PDB file of C-alpha atoms in Angstrom:
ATOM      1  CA  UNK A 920     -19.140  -4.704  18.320  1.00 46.00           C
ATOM      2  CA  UNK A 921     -16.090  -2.820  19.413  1.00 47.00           C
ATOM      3  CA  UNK A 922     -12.448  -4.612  19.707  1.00 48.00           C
ATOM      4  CA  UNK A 923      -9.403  -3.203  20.900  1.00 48.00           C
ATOM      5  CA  UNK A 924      -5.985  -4.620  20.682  1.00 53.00           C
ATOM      6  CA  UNK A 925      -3.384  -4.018  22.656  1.00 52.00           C
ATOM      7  CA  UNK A 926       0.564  -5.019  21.375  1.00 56.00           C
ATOM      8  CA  UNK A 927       4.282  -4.213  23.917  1.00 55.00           C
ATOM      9  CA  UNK A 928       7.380  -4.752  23.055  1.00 56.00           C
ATOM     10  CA  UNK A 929      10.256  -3.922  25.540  1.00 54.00           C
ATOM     11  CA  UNK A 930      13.961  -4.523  23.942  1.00 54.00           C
ATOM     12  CA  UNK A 931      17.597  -3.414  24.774  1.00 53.00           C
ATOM     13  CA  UNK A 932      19.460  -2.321  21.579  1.00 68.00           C
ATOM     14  CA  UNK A 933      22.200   0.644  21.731  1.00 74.00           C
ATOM     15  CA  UNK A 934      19.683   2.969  23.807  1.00 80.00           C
ATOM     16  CA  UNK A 935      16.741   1.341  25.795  1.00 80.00           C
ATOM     17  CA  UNK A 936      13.693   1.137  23.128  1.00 82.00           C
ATOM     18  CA  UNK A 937       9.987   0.259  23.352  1.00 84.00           C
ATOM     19  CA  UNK A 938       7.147  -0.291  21.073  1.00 86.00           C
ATOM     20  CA  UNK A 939       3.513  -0.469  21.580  1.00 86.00           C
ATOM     21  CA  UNK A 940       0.484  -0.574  19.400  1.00 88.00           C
ATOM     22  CA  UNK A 941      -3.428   0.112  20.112  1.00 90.00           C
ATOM     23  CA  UNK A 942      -5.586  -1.028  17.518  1.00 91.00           C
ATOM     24  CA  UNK A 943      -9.630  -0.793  18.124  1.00 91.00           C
ATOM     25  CA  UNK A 944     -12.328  -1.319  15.766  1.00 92.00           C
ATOM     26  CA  UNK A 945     -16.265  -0.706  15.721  1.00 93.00           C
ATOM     27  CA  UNK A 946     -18.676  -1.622  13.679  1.00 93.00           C
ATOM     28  CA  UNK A 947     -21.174   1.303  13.252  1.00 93.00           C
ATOM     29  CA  UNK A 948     -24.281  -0.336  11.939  1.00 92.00           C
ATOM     30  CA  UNK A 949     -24.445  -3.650   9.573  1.00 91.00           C
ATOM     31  CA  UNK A 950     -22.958  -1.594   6.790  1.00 94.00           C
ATOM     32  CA  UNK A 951     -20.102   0.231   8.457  1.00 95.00           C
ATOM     33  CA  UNK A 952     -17.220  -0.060   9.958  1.00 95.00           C
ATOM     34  CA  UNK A 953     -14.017   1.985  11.511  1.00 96.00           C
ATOM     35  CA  UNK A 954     -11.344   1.363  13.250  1.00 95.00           C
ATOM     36  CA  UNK A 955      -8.238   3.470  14.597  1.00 94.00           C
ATOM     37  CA  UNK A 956      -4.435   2.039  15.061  1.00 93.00           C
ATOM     38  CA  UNK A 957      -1.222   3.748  16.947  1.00 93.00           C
ATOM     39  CA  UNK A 958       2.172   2.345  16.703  1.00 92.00           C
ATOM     40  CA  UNK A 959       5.006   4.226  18.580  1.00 91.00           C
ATOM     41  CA  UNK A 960       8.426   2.527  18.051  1.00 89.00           C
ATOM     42  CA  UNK A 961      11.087   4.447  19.928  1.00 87.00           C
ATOM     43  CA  UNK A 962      13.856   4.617  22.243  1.00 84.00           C
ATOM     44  CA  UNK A 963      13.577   5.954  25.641  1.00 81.00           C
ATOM     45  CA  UNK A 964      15.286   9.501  26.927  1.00 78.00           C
ATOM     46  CA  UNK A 965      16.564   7.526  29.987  1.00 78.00           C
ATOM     47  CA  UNK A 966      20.284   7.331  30.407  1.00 79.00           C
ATOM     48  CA  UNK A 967      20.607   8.026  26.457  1.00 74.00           C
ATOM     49  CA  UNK A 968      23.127  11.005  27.154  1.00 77.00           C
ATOM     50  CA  UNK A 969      25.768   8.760  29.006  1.00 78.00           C
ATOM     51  CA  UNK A 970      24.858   6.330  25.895  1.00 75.00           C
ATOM     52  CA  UNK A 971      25.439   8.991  24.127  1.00 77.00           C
ATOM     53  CA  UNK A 972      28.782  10.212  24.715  1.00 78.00           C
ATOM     54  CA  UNK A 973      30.237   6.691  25.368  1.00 79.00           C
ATOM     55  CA  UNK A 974      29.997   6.068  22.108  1.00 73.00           C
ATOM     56  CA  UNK A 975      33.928   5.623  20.153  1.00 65.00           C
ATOM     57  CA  UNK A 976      32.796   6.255  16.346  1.00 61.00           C
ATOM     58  CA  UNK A 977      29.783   7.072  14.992  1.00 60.00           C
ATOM     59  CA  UNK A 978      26.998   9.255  16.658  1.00 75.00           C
ATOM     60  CA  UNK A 979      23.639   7.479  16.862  1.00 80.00           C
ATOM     61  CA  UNK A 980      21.096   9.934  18.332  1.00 84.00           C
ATOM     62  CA  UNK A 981      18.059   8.357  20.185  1.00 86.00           C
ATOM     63  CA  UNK A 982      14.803   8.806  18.483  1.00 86.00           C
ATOM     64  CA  UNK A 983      11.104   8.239  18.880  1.00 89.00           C
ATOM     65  CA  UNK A 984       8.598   7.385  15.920  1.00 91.00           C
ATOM     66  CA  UNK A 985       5.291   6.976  15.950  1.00 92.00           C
ATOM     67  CA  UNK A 986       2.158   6.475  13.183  1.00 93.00           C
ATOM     68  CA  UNK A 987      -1.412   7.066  13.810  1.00 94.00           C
ATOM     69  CA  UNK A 988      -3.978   5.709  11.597  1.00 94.00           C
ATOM     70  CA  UNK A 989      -8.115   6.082  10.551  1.00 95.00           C
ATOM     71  CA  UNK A 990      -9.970   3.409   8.341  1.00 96.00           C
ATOM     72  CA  UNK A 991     -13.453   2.934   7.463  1.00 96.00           C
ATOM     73  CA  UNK A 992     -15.351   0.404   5.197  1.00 96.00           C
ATOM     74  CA  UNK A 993     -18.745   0.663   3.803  1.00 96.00           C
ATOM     75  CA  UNK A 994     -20.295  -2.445   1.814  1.00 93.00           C
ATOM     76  CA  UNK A 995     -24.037  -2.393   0.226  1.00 89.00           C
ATOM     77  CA  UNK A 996     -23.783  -5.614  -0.877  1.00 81.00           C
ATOM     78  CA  UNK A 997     -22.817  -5.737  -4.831  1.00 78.00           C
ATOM     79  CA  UNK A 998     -24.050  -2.242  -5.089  1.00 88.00           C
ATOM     80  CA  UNK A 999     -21.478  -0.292  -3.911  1.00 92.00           C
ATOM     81  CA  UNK A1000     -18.373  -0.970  -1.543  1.00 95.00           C
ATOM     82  CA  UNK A1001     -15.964   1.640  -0.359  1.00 96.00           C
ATOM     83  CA  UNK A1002     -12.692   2.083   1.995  1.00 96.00           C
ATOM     84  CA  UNK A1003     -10.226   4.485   2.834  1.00 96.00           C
ATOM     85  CA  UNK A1004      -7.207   4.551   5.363  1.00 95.00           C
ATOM     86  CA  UNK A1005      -5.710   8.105   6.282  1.00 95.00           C
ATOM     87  CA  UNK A1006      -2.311   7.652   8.086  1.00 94.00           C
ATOM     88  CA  UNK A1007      -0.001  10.205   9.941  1.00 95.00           C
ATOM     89  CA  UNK A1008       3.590   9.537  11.505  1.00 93.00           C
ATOM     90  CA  UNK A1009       6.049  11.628  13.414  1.00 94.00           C
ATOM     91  CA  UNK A1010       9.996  10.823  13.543  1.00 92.00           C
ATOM     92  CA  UNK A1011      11.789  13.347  16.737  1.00 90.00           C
ATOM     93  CA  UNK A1012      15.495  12.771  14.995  1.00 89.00           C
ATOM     94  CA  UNK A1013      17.446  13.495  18.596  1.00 87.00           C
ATOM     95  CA  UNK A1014      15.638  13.227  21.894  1.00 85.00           C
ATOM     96  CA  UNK A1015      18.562  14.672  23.134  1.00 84.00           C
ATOM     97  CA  UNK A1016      18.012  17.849  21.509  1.00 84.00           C
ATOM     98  CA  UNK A1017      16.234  21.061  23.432  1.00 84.00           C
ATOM     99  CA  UNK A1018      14.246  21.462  20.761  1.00 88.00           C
ATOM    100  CA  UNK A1019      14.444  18.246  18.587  1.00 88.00           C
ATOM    101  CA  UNK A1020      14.300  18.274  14.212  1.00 91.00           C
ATOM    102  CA  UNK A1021      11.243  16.037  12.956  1.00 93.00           C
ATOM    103  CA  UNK A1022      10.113  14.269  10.147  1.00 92.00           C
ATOM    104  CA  UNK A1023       6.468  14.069   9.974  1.00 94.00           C
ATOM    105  CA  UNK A1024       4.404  12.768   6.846  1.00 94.00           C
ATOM    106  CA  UNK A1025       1.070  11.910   5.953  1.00 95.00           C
ATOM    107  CA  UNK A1026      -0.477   8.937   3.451  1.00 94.00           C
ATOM    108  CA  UNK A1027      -3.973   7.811   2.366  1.00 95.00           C
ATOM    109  CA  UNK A1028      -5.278   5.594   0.317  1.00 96.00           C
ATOM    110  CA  UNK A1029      -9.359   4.901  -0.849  1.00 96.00           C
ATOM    111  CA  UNK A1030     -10.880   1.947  -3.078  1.00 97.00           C
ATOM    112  CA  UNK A1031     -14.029   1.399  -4.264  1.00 97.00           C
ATOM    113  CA  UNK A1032     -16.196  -1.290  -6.193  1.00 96.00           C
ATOM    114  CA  UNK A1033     -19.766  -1.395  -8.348  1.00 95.00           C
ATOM    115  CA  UNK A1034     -21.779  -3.417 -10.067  1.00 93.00           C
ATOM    116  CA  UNK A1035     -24.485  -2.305 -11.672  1.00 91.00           C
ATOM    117  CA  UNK A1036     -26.524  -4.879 -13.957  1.00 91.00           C
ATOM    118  CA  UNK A1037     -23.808  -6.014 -16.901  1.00 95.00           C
ATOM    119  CA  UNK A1038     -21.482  -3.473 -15.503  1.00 96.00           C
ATOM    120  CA  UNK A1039     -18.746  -3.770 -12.759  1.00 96.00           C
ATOM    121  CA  UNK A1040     -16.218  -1.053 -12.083  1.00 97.00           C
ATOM    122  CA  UNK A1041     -13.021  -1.001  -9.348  1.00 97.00           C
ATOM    123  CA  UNK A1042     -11.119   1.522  -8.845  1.00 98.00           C
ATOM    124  CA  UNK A1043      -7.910   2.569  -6.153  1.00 97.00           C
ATOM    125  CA  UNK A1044      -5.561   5.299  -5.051  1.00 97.00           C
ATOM    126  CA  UNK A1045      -3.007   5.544  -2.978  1.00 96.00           C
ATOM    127  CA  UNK A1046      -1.074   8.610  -1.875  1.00 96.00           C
ATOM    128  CA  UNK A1047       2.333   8.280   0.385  1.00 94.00           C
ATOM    129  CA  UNK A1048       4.255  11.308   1.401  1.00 93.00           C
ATOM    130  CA  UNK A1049       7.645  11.490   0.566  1.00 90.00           C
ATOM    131  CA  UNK A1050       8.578  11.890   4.601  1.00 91.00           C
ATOM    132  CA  UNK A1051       6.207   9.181   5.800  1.00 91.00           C
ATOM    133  CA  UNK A1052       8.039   6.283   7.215  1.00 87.00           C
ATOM    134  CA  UNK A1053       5.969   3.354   8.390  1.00 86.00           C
ATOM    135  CA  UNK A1054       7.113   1.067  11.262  1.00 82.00           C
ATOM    136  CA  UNK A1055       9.888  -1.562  11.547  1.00 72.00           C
ATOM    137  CA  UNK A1056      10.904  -0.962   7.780  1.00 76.00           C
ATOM    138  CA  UNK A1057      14.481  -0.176   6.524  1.00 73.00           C
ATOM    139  CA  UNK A1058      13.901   1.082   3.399  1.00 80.00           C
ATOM    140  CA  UNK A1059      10.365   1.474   2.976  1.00 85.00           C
ATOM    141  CA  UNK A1060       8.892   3.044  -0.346  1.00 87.00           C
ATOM    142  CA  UNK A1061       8.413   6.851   0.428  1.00 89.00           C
ATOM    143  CA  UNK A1062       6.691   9.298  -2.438  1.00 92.00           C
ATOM    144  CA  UNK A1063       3.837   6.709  -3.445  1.00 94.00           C
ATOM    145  CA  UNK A1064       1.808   7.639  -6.170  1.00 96.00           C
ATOM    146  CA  UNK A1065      -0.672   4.780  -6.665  1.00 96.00           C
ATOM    147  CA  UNK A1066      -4.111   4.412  -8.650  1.00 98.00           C
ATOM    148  CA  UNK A1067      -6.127   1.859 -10.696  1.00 98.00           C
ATOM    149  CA  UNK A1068      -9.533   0.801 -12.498  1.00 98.00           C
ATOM    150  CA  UNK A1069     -11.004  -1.354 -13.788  1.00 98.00           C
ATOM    151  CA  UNK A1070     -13.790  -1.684 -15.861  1.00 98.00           C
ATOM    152  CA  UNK A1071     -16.131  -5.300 -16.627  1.00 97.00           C
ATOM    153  CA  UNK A1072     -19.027  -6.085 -18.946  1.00 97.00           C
ATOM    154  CA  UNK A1073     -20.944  -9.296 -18.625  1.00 95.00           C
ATOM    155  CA  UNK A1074     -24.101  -9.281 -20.058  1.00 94.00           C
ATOM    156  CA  UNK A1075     -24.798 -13.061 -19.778  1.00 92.00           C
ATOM    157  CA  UNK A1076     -23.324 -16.203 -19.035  1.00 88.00           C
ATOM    158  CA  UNK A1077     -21.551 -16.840 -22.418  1.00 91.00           C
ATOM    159  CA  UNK A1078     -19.500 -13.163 -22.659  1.00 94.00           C
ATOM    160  CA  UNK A1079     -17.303 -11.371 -20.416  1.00 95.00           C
ATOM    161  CA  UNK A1080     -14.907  -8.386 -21.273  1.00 97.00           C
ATOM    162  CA  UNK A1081     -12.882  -5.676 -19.162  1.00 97.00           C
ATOM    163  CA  UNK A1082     -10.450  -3.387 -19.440  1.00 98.00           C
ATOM    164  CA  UNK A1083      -7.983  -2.514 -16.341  1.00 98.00           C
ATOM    165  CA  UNK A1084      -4.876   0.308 -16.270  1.00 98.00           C
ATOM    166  CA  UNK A1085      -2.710   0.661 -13.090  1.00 97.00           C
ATOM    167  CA  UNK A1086       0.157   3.429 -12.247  1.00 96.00           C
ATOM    168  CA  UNK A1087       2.840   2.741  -9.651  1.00 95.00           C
ATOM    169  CA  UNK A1088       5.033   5.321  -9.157  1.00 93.00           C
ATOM    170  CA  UNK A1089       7.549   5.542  -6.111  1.00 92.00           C
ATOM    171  CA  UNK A1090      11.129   6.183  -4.205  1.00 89.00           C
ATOM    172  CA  UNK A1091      13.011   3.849  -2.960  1.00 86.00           C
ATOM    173  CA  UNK A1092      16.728   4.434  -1.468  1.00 81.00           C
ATOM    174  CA  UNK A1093      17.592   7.156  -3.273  1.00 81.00           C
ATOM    175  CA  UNK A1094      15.578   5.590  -6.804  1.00 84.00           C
ATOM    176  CA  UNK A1095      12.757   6.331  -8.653  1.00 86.00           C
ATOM    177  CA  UNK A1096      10.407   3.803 -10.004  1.00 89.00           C
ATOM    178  CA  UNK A1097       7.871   4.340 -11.923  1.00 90.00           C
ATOM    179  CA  UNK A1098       5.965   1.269 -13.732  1.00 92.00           C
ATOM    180  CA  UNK A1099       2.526   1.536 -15.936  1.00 94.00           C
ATOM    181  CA  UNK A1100      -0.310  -1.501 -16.772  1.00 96.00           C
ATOM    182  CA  UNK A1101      -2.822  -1.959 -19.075  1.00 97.00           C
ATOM    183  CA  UNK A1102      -4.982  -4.681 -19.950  1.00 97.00           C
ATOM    184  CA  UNK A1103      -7.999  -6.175 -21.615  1.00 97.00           C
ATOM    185  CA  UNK A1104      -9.633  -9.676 -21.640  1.00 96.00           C
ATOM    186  CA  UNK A1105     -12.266 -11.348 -23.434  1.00 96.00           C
ATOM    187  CA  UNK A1106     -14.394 -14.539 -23.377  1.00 93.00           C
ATOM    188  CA  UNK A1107     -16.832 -16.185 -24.994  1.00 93.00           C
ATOM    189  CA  UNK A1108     -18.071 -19.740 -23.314  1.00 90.00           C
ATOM    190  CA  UNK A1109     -20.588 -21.404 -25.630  1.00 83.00           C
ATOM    191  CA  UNK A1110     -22.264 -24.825 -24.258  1.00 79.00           C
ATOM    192  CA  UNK A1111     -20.831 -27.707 -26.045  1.00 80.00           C
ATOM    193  CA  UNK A1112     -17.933 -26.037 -27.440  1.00 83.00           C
ATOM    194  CA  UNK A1113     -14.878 -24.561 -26.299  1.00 84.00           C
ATOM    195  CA  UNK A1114     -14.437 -21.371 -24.722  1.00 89.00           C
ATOM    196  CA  UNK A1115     -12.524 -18.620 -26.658  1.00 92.00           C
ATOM    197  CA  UNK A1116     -10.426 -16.227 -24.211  1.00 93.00           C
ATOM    198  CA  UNK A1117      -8.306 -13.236 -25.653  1.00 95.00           C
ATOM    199  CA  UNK A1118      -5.746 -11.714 -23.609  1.00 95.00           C
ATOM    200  CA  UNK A1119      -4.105  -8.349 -23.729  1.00 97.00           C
ATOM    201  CA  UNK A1120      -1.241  -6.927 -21.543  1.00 96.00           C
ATOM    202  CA  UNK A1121       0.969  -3.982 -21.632  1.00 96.00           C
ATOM    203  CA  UNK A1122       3.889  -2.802 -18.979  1.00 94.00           C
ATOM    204  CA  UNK A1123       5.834   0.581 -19.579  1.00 91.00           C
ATOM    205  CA  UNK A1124       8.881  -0.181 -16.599  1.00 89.00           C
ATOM    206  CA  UNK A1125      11.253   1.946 -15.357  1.00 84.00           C
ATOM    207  CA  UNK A1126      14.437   1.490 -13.221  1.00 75.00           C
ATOM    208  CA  UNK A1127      15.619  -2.332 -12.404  1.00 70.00           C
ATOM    209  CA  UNK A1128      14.529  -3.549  -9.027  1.00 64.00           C
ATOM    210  CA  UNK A1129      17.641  -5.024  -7.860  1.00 60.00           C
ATOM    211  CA  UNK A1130      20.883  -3.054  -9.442  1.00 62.00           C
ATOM    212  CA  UNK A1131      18.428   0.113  -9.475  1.00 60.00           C
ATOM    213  CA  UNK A1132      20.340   0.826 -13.050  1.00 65.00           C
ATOM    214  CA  UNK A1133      18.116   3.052 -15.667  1.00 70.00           C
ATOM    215  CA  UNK A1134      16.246   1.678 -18.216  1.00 73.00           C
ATOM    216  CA  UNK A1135      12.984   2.214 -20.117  1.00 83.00           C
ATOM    217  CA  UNK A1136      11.350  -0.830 -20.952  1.00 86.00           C
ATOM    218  CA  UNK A1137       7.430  -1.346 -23.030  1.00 90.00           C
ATOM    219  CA  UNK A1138       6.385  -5.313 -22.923  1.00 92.00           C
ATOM    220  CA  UNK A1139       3.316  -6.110 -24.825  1.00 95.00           C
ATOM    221  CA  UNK A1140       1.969  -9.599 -24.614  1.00 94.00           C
ATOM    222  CA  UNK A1141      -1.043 -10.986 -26.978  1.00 95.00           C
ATOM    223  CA  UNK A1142      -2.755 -14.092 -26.498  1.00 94.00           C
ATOM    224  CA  UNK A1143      -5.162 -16.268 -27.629  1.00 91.00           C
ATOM    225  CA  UNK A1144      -6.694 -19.918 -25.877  1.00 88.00           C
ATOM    226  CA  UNK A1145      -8.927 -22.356 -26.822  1.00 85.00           C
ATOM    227  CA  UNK A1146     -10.353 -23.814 -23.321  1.00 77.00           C
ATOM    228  CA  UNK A1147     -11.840 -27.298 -23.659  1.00 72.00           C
ATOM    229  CA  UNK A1148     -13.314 -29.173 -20.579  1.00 67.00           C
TER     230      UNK A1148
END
């Protein structure tokens, strides 16, 4: 099955702008899938110099922008599951220009999942350029450094454990942020008594969210329940 998607938006702002996106998708065999999206979000070379020039402060050059994208998915039931996304886009900073500056940058990102008898394992990474600017987004989070896993054991019904650890690291209007997980959980669920769950989380942040303002900060949590139903 193939599906393509087509998305236009016409709008006046200070120069006349456009954007359009093509998505289409296929599905290989029962197993795999890909697909293929382009956005381009950007103003239109038409009558921008006399937009130009009229202009009494402030010089706002026209621009064009556009992403282009690949994903896939593959999924062998609890066996093995994978996806990826590879993404490109391309900012021309002055259409007015003979030969115009650009931006250009590049992302990707791949997961995958397993379970094998007792044994489950996830895992994720995510790579964003420091140039790449994604659609429609003012301040978008440029410099991504992203990965995960996790790791499960569940030999029977009564006992589950895992372990998980996540890094975040990013830009963000001029900021860095960079914020660290780790975790572990365990639980044991005996018939006729109550289930004992142990709980452990720990954040290394950096940088507040909101006033941006420096700080390091380590939070470690510990807890213990006793689950009765």
């Amino acid at each position: 099955i193939s599906i393509i998607e087509v998305t236009y938006d016409y709008r006046q702002t200070l120069y006349r702008h456009y954007t359009y996106a093509l998505r289409g998708t296929t599905k290989v065999n029962p197993n795999l899938s890909l697909g293929a999206t382009w956005i381009d979000d950007s103003d239109t070379a038409s009558g921008a110099a006399d937009i130009f020039s009229s202009q009494i402060s402030g010089t706002v050059e026209p621009q064009s922008h556009y992403v282009v994208g690949l994903d896939g998915a593959y999924l062998a039931g609890d066996l093995l599951s994978l996806n990826g996304e590879l993404a490109y886009s391309e900012k021309k900073l002055n259409l007015l220009a003979a030969d115009p500056a650009r931006s250009i940058g590049k992302a990707g990102k791949f997961g995958a999942s397993s379970s094998l008898g007792p044994w489950g394992v996830r895992g994720a990474w995510k790579k964003v350029g420091a140039q790449f600017e994604p659609v429609a987004e003012a301040s978008p989070r440029q410099d991504v450094l992203e990965y995960s896993g996790l790791l499960s054991f569940r030999p029977n019904e009564l006992f589950l454990a895992s372990g998980a650890y996540d890094h975040n690291q990013y830009a963000q209007s001029g900021t860095e942020f960079k914020n660290i997980g780790r975790g572990a959980k365990a639980r044991l669920t005996l018939a006729r008594w109550p289930s004992l769950e142990y709980l452990f989380d720990e954040r290394e942040e950096s940088n507040d969210y909101v006033t941006a303002a420096f700080f390091n900060r380590l939070t470690t949590r510990n807890s213990g329940e006793l689950l009765h139903k």
